[in-house]
mmCIF file with all atom_site columns, C-alpha atoms in Angstrom:
data_model
loop_
_atom_site.group_PDB
_atom_site.id
_atom_site.type_symbol
_atom_site.label_atom_id
_atom_site.label_alt_id
_atom_site.label_comp_id
_atom_site.label_asym_id
_atom_site.label_entity_id
_atom_site.label_seq_id
_atom_site.pdbx_PDB_ins_code
_atom_site.Cartn_x
_atom_site.Cartn_y
_atom_site.Cartn_z
_atom_site.occupancy
_atom_site.B_iso_or_equiv
_atom_site.pdbx_formal_charge
_atom_site.auth_seq_id
_atom_site.auth_comp_id
_atom_site.auth_asym_id
_atom_site.auth_atom_id
_atom_site.pdbx_PDB_model_num
ATOM 1  C CA . MET X 1 1  ? -71.802 -39.639 -42.728 1.00 0.00 ? 1  MET X CA 1
ATOM 2  C CA . PRO X 1 2  ? -69.139 -39.179 -40.057 1.00 0.00 ? 2  PRO X CA 1
ATOM 3  C CA . ASP X 1 3  ? -70.142 -36.988 -37.154 1.00 0.00 ? 3  ASP X CA 1
ATOM 4  C CA . MET X 1 4  ? -66.789 -35.725 -35.914 1.00 0.00 ? 4  MET X CA 1
ATOM 5  C CA . ARG X 1 5  ? -65.844 -32.248 -34.801 1.00 0.00 ? 5  ARG X CA 1
ATOM 6  C CA . LYS X 1 6  ? -62.677 -30.541 -35.965 1.00 0.00 ? 6  LYS X CA 1
ATOM 7  C CA . ARG X 1 7  ? -60.970 -30.969 -32.587 1.00 0.00 ? 7  ARG X CA 1
ATOM 8  C CA . ASP X 1 8  ? -61.752 -34.716 -32.631 1.00 0.00 ? 8  ASP X CA 1
ATOM 9  C CA . MET X 1 9  ? -60.395 -35.017 -36.152 1.00 0.00 ? 9  MET X CA 1
ATOM 10 C CA . LEU X 1 10 ? -57.191 -33.209 -35.154 1.00 0.00 ? 10 LEU X CA 1
ATOM 11 C CA . ALA X 1 11 ? -56.771 -35.453 -32.099 1.00 0.00 ? 11 ALA X CA 1
ATOM 12 C CA . LEU X 1 12 ? -57.170 -38.571 -34.243 1.00 0.00 ? 12 LEU X CA 1
ATOM 13 C CA . ALA X 1 13 ? -54.682 -37.203 -36.763 1.00 0.00 ? 13 ALA X CA 1
ATOM 14 C CA . GLU X 1 14 ? -52.132 -36.786 -33.996 1.00 0.00 ? 14 GLU X CA 1
ATOM 15 C CA . ARG X 1 15 ? -52.735 -40.355 -32.780 1.00 0.00 ? 15 ARG X CA 1
ATOM 16 C CA . VAL X 1 16 ? -52.034 -41.805 -36.227 1.00 0.00 ? 16 VAL X CA 1
ATOM 17 C CA . GLY X 1 17 ? -48.953 -39.666 -36.880 1.00 0.00 ? 17 GLY X CA 1
ATOM 18 C CA . VAL X 1 18 ? -50.364 -37.073 -39.234 1.00 0.00 ? 18 VAL X CA 1
ATOM 19 C CA . LYS X 1 19 ? -49.986 -33.287 -39.050 1.00 0.00 ? 19 LYS X CA 1
ATOM 20 C CA . VAL X 1 20 ? -52.928 -31.280 -40.377 1.00 0.00 ? 20 VAL X CA 1
ATOM 21 C CA . VAL X 1 21 ? -52.474 -27.855 -41.937 1.00 0.00 ? 21 VAL X CA 1
ATOM 22 C CA . THR X 1 22 ? -55.330 -25.810 -43.315 1.00 0.00 ? 22 THR X CA 1
ATOM 23 C CA . TRP X 1 23 ? -55.986 -23.074 -45.817 1.00 0.00 ? 23 TRP X CA 1
ATOM 24 C CA . SER X 1 24 ? -59.161 -21.031 -46.130 1.00 0.00 ? 24 SER X CA 1
ATOM 25 C CA . PRO X 1 25 ? -59.057 -19.063 -49.386 1.00 0.00 ? 25 PRO X CA 1
ATOM 26 C CA . GLY X 1 26 ? -62.337 -17.247 -48.711 1.00 0.00 ? 26 GLY X CA 1
ATOM 27 C CA . ASP X 1 27 ? -64.629 -19.316 -50.920 1.00 0.00 ? 27 ASP X CA 1
ATOM 28 C CA . GLY X 1 28 ? -66.294 -21.059 -47.969 1.00 0.00 ? 28 GLY X CA 1
ATOM 29 C CA . MET X 1 29 ? -64.360 -24.320 -48.302 1.00 0.00 ? 29 MET X CA 1
ATOM 30 C CA . THR X 1 30 ? -61.445 -24.947 -45.939 1.00 0.00 ? 30 THR X CA 1
ATOM 31 C CA . ARG X 1 31 ? -58.708 -27.153 -47.337 1.00 0.00 ? 31 ARG X CA 1
ATOM 32 C CA . TYR X 1 32 ? -57.088 -29.724 -45.029 1.00 0.00 ? 32 TYR X CA 1
ATOM 33 C CA . ARG X 1 33 ? -53.676 -31.063 -46.007 1.00 0.00 ? 33 ARG X CA 1
ATOM 34 C CA . PHE X 1 34 ? -52.382 -34.141 -44.190 1.00 0.00 ? 34 PHE X CA 1
ATOM 35 C CA . ILE X 1 35 ? -48.618 -34.469 -43.738 1.00 0.00 ? 35 ILE X CA 1
ATOM 36 C CA . ASP X 1 36 ? -46.837 -37.614 -42.601 1.00 0.00 ? 36 ASP X CA 1
ATOM 37 C CA . THR X 1 37 ? -45.028 -36.878 -39.327 1.00 0.00 ? 37 THR X CA 1
ATOM 38 C CA . ARG X 1 38 ? -42.416 -39.506 -40.174 1.00 0.00 ? 38 ARG X CA 1
ATOM 39 C CA . SER X 1 39 ? -41.099 -37.088 -42.788 1.00 0.00 ? 39 SER X CA 1
ATOM 40 C CA . GLU X 1 40 ? -38.324 -34.795 -41.628 1.00 0.00 ? 40 GLU X CA 1
ATOM 41 C CA . PRO X 1 41 ? -38.725 -32.018 -40.751 1.00 0.00 ? 41 PRO X CA 1
ATOM 42 C CA . TYR X 1 42 ? -42.506 -32.356 -40.708 1.00 0.00 ? 42 TYR X CA 1
ATOM 43 C CA . TRP X 1 43 ? -42.910 -29.465 -38.224 1.00 0.00 ? 43 TRP X CA 1
ATOM 44 C CA . ASP X 1 44 ? -41.600 -27.064 -40.889 1.00 0.00 ? 44 ASP X CA 1
ATOM 45 C CA . GLN X 1 45 ? -44.075 -28.269 -43.486 1.00 0.00 ? 45 GLN X CA 1
ATOM 46 C CA . THR X 1 46 ? -46.796 -25.759 -44.379 1.00 0.00 ? 46 THR X CA 1
ATOM 47 C CA . TYR X 1 47 ? -49.850 -25.929 -46.608 1.00 0.00 ? 47 TYR X CA 1
ATOM 48 C CA . PHE X 1 48 ? -47.903 -24.468 -49.524 1.00 0.00 ? 48 PHE X CA 1
ATOM 49 C CA . GLY X 1 49 ? -44.456 -25.778 -48.642 1.00 0.00 ? 49 GLY X CA 1
ATOM 50 C CA . THR X 1 50 ? -44.672 -29.514 -48.232 1.00 0.00 ? 50 THR X CA 1
ATOM 51 C CA . SER X 1 51 ? -43.023 -32.355 -50.037 1.00 0.00 ? 51 SER X CA 1
ATOM 52 C CA . HIS X 1 52 ? -44.555 -35.087 -47.876 1.00 0.00 ? 52 HIS X CA 1
ATOM 53 C CA . SER X 1 53 ? -48.293 -34.543 -48.083 1.00 0.00 ? 53 SER X CA 1
ATOM 54 C CA . LEU X 1 54 ? -50.498 -37.605 -47.966 1.00 0.00 ? 54 LEU X CA 1
ATOM 55 C CA . TYR X 1 55 ? -53.792 -36.059 -49.052 1.00 0.00 ? 55 TYR X CA 1
ATOM 56 C CA . THR X 1 56 ? -55.607 -32.742 -49.414 1.00 0.00 ? 56 THR X CA 1
ATOM 57 C CA . ALA X 1 57 ? -59.300 -32.726 -48.499 1.00 0.00 ? 57 ALA X CA 1
ATOM 58 C CA . LEU X 1 58 ? -61.901 -30.100 -49.350 1.00 0.00 ? 58 LEU X CA 1
ATOM 59 C CA . GLY X 1 59 ? -63.961 -29.458 -46.224 1.00 0.00 ? 59 GLY X CA 1
ATOM 60 C CA . LEU X 1 60 ? -64.212 -31.076 -42.824 1.00 0.00 ? 60 LEU X CA 1
ATOM 61 C CA . ARG X 1 61 ? -66.489 -33.889 -44.013 1.00 0.00 ? 61 ARG X CA 1
ATOM 62 C CA . GLU X 1 62 ? -64.045 -35.089 -46.677 1.00 0.00 ? 62 GLU X CA 1
ATOM 63 C CA . ALA X 1 63 ? -61.110 -34.648 -44.275 1.00 0.00 ? 63 ALA X CA 1
ATOM 64 C CA . THR X 1 64 ? -62.858 -36.746 -41.633 1.00 0.00 ? 64 THR X CA 1
ATOM 65 C CA . ILE X 1 65 ? -63.769 -39.516 -44.058 1.00 0.00 ? 65 ILE X CA 1
ATOM 66 C CA . TRP X 1 66 ? -60.212 -39.732 -45.390 1.00 0.00 ? 66 TRP X CA 1
ATOM 67 C CA . LEU X 1 67 ? -58.698 -39.701 -41.906 1.00 0.00 ? 67 LEU X CA 1
ATOM 68 C CA . LEU X 1 68 ? -61.025 -42.432 -40.618 1.00 0.00 ? 68 LEU X CA 1
ATOM 69 C CA . GLY X 1 69 ? -59.952 -44.622 -43.534 1.00 0.00 ? 69 GLY X CA 1
ATOM 70 C CA . TYR X 1 70 ? -56.286 -43.833 -42.932 1.00 0.00 ? 70 TYR X CA 1
ATOM 71 C CA . ALA X 1 71 ? -56.677 -44.611 -39.207 1.00 0.00 ? 71 ALA X CA 1
ATOM 72 C CA . ALA X 1 72 ? -58.322 -47.946 -40.022 1.00 0.00 ? 72 ALA X CA 1
ATOM 73 C CA . GLY X 1 73 ? -55.397 -48.817 -42.285 1.00 0.00 ? 73 GLY X CA 1
ATOM 74 C CA . VAL X 1 74 ? -52.858 -47.858 -39.619 1.00 0.00 ? 74 VAL X CA 1
ATOM 75 C CA . GLN X 1 75 ? -54.764 -49.885 -37.043 1.00 0.00 ? 75 GLN X CA 1
ATOM 76 C CA . ARG X 1 76 ? -54.842 -52.942 -39.288 1.00 0.00 ? 76 ARG X CA 1
ATOM 77 C CA . LYS X 1 77 ? -51.221 -52.668 -40.457 1.00 0.00 ? 77 LYS X CA 1
ATOM 78 C CA . TYR X 1 78 ? -49.750 -52.255 -37.010 1.00 0.00 ? 78 TYR X CA 1
ATOM 79 C CA . LYS X 1 79 ? -52.385 -54.333 -35.185 1.00 0.00 ? 79 LYS X CA 1
ATOM 80 C CA . ARG X 1 80 ? -53.040 -51.499 -32.767 1.00 0.00 ? 80 ARG X CA 1
ATOM 81 C CA . GLU X 1 81 ? -55.875 -51.018 -30.336 1.00 0.00 ? 81 GLU X CA 1
ATOM 82 C CA . PRO X 1 82 ? -58.875 -49.326 -31.964 1.00 0.00 ? 82 PRO X CA 1
ATOM 83 C CA . LEU X 1 83 ? -57.971 -45.696 -32.640 1.00 0.00 ? 83 LEU X CA 1
ATOM 84 C CA . ILE X 1 84 ? -61.532 -44.458 -32.372 1.00 0.00 ? 84 ILE X CA 1
ATOM 85 C CA . GLU X 1 85 ? -64.225 -45.432 -29.905 1.00 0.00 ? 85 GLU X CA 1
ATOM 86 C CA . GLU X 1 86 ? -67.359 -47.170 -31.068 1.00 0.00 ? 86 GLU X CA 1
ATOM 87 C CA . GLY X 1 87 ? -70.043 -44.599 -31.787 1.00 0.00 ? 87 GLY X CA 1
ATOM 88 C CA . THR X 1 88 ? -67.556 -41.750 -32.308 1.00 0.00 ? 88 THR X CA 1
ATOM 89 C CA . ALA X 1 89 ? -68.396 -41.530 -35.984 1.00 0.00 ? 89 ALA X CA 1
ATOM 90 C CA . ASP X 1 90 ? -71.417 -42.711 -37.886 1.00 0.00 ? 90 ASP X CA 1
ATOM 91 C CA . ALA X 1 91 ? -70.410 -44.563 -41.006 1.00 0.00 ? 91 ALA X CA 1
#
Protein backbone atom coordinates (compact mmCIF):
# COMPACT_ATOMS: atom_id res chain seq x y z
CA MET A 1 0.00 0.00 0.00
CA PRO A 2 1.44 3.40 -0.92
CA ASP A 3 2.42 5.57 2.00
CA MET A 4 2.16 9.05 0.53
CA ARG A 5 0.72 12.17 2.08
CA LYS A 6 -1.63 14.46 0.21
CA ARG A 7 1.02 17.15 -0.24
CA ASP A 8 3.44 14.58 -1.71
CA MET A 9 0.75 13.33 -4.07
CA LEU A 10 -0.01 16.88 -5.21
CA ALA A 11 3.69 17.59 -5.77
CA LEU A 12 4.05 14.45 -7.88
CA ALA A 13 0.95 15.38 -9.87
CA GLU A 14 2.50 18.73 -10.69
CA ARG A 15 5.75 17.05 -11.80
CA VAL A 16 3.92 14.80 -14.26
CA GLY A 17 1.70 17.55 -15.66
CA VAL A 18 -1.56 16.80 -13.92
CA LYS A 19 -3.84 19.22 -12.06
CA VAL A 20 -5.76 17.75 -9.13
CA VAL A 21 -9.17 19.06 -8.11
CA THR A 22 -11.16 17.64 -5.24
CA TRP A 23 -14.72 17.35 -4.04
CA SER A 24 -15.85 16.31 -0.58
CA PRO A 25 -19.60 15.67 -0.64
CA GLY A 26 -19.82 14.98 3.10
CA ASP A 27 -19.94 11.19 3.00
CA GLY A 28 -16.37 10.81 4.28
CA MET A 29 -14.82 10.04 0.89
CA THR A 30 -12.96 12.83 -0.92
CA ARG A 31 -12.99 12.56 -4.69
CA TYR A 32 -9.80 13.44 -6.60
CA ARG A 33 -10.13 14.30 -10.28
CA PHE A 34 -6.96 14.42 -12.37
CA ILE A 35 -6.87 16.85 -15.30
CA ASP A 36 -4.24 16.87 -18.03
CA THR A 37 -2.41 20.21 -17.94
CA ARG A 38 -1.74 19.94 -21.67
CA SER A 39 -5.42 20.66 -22.21
CA GLU A 40 -6.31 24.30 -22.70
CA PRO A 41 -7.33 26.06 -20.57
CA TYR A 42 -6.62 23.52 -17.84
CA TRP A 43 -6.48 26.23 -15.13
CA ASP A 44 -10.19 26.90 -15.68
CA GLN A 45 -11.13 23.26 -15.29
CA THR A 46 -13.06 22.44 -12.11
CA TYR A 47 -14.29 19.20 -10.59
CA PHE A 48 -17.69 19.63 -12.23
CA GLY A 49 -16.61 21.55 -15.31
CA THR A 50 -13.92 19.59 -17.07
CA SER A 51 -13.73 18.07 -20.49
CA HIS A 52 -10.17 16.79 -20.11
CA SER A 53 -10.21 14.63 -17.01
CA LEU A 54 -7.92 11.62 -16.96
CA TYR A 55 -9.32 9.81 -13.93
CA THR A 56 -11.46 10.29 -10.83
CA ALA A 57 -10.31 8.48 -7.69
CA LEU A 58 -12.30 7.83 -4.52
CA GLY A 59 -10.04 8.61 -1.56
CA LEU A 60 -6.38 9.43 -1.15
CA ARG A 61 -5.25 5.80 -1.34
CA GLU A 62 -6.85 5.20 -4.74
CA ALA A 63 -5.64 8.61 -5.97
CA THR A 64 -2.07 7.81 -4.92
CA ILE A 65 -2.09 4.38 -6.54
CA TRP A 66 -3.41 5.76 -9.83
CA LEU A 67 -0.94 8.65 -9.83
CA LEU A 68 2.05 6.39 -9.13
CA GLY A 69 1.05 4.26 -12.11
CA TYR A 70 0.57 7.33 -14.30
CA ALA A 71 3.97 8.70 -13.21
CA ALA A 72 5.64 5.38 -14.05
CA GLY A 73 4.08 5.50 -17.51
CA VAL A 74 5.22 9.08 -18.07
CA GLN A 75 8.70 8.19 -16.88
CA ARG A 76 8.91 5.22 -19.23
CA LYS A 77 7.39 7.00 -22.24
CA TYR A 78 9.60 10.05 -22.02
CA LYS A 79 12.63 8.26 -20.55
CA ARG A 80 12.79 10.74 -17.69
CA GLU A 81 14.71 10.56 -14.46
CA PRO A 82 12.76 8.71 -11.75
CA LEU A 83 9.85 10.90 -10.67
CA ILE A 84 9.72 9.49 -7.16
CA GLU A 85 12.56 8.62 -4.82
CA GLU A 86 13.14 5.06 -3.75
CA GLY A 87 11.31 4.39 -0.51
CA THR A 88 8.81 7.24 -1.02
CA ALA A 89 5.95 4.81 -1.46
CA ASP A 90 5.60 1.21 -0.41
CA ALA A 91 4.24 -0.89 -3.22
